Coordinates of C-alpha atoms in Angstrom, one line a residue:
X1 CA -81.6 11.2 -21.1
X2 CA -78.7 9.1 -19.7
X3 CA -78.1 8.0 -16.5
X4 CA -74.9 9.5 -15.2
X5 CA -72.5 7.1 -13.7
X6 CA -72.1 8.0 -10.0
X7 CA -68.1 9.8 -9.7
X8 CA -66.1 10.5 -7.0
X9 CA -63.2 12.4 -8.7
X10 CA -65.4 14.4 -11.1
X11 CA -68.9 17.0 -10.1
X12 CA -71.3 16.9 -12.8
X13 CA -74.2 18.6 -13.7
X14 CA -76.8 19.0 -16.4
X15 CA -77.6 22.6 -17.2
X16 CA -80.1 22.6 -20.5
X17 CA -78.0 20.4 -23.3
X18 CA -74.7 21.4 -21.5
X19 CA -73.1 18.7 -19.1
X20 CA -70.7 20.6 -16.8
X21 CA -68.0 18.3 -15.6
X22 CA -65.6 19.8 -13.1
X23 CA -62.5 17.4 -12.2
X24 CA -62.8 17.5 -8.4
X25 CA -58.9 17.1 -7.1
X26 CA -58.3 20.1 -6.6
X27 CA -55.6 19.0 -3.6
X28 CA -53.5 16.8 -6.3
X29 CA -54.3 19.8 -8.7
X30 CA -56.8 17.8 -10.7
X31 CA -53.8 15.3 -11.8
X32 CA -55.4 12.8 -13.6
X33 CA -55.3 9.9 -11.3
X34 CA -56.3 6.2 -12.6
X35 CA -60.2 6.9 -11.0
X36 CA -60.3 9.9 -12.5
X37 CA -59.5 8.7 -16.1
X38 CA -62.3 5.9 -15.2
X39 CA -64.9 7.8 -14.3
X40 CA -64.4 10.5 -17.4
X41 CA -64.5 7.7 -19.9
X42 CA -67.5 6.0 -17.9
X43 CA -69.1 9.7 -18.6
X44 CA -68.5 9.9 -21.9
X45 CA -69.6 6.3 -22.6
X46 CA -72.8 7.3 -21.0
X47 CA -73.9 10.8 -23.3
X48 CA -72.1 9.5 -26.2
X49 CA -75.4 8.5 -27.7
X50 CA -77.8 10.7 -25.8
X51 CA -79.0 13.5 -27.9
X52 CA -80.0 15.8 -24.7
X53 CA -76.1 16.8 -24.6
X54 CA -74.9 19.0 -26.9
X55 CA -71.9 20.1 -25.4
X56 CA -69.9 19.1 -22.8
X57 CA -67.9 21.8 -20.7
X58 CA -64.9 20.8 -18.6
X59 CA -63.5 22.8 -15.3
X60 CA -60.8 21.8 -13.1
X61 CA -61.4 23.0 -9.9
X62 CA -59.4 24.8 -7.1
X63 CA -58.2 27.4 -9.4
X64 CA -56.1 24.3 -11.7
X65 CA -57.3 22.7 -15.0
X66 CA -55.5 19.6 -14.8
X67 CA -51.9 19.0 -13.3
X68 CA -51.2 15.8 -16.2
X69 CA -51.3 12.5 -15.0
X70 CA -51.0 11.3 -11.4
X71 CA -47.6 10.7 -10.4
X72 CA -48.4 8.3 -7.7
X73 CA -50.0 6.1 -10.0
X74 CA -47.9 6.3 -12.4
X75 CA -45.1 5.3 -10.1
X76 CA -47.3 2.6 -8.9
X77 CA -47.8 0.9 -12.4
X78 CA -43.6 1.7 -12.9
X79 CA -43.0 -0.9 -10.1
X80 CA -45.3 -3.5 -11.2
X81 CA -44.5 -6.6 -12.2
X82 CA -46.6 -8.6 -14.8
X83 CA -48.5 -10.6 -13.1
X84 CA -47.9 -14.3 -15.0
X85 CA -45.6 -14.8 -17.9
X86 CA -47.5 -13.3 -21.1
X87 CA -49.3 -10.7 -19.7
X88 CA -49.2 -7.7 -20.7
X89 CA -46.7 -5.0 -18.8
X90 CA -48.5 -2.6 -16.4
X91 CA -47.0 0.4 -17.8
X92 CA -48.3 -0.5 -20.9
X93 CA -51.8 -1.0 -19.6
X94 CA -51.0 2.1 -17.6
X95 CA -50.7 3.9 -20.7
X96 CA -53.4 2.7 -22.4
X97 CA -55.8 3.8 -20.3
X98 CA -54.7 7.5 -21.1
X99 CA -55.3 6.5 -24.8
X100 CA -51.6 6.0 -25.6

């Protein structure tokens, strides 16, 4: 069995071979915020090879599934500036890390 990585923006729990994962921003309606997309891939690199999951089940909470991604980041990586000549933009990285 895996260890689960310790989240705050997502609740989980283990219920048989079912991993509940409940996104748990319910006042930003569950907007994907950087943290967020972290923590859900640090989750999924953890059960990926642990045969005691058989399905995974995901819940937004707060009566919303997921609101997209997180403005304020967004906006945050928007402003950025590379920071030396050669690396990469941080919108680019921005959108990477939703698997753009």
């Amino acid at each position: 069995m895996a260890q689960l990585p310790e989240c705050e923006n997502l609740e989980l729990r283990r219920e048989g071979m079912t991993l509940h994962v409940d996104f748990a921003r319910p006042q930003a309606r569950n907007a994907m915020s950087f943290a967020m997309v972290d923590e859900l891939m640090a989750v999924l690199d953890a059960v990926r090879e642990d045969r005691e999951v058989r399905a995974l089940v995901l819940r937004g909470q707060g009566g919303n599934f997921c609101a997209g991604g997180d403005i304020k980041d967004m906006a945050a990586a928007r402003a950025a500036k590379a920071a030396a000549p050669g690396e990469p933009d941080p919108m680019a990285v921005a959108n990477r890390r939703f698997g753009v």
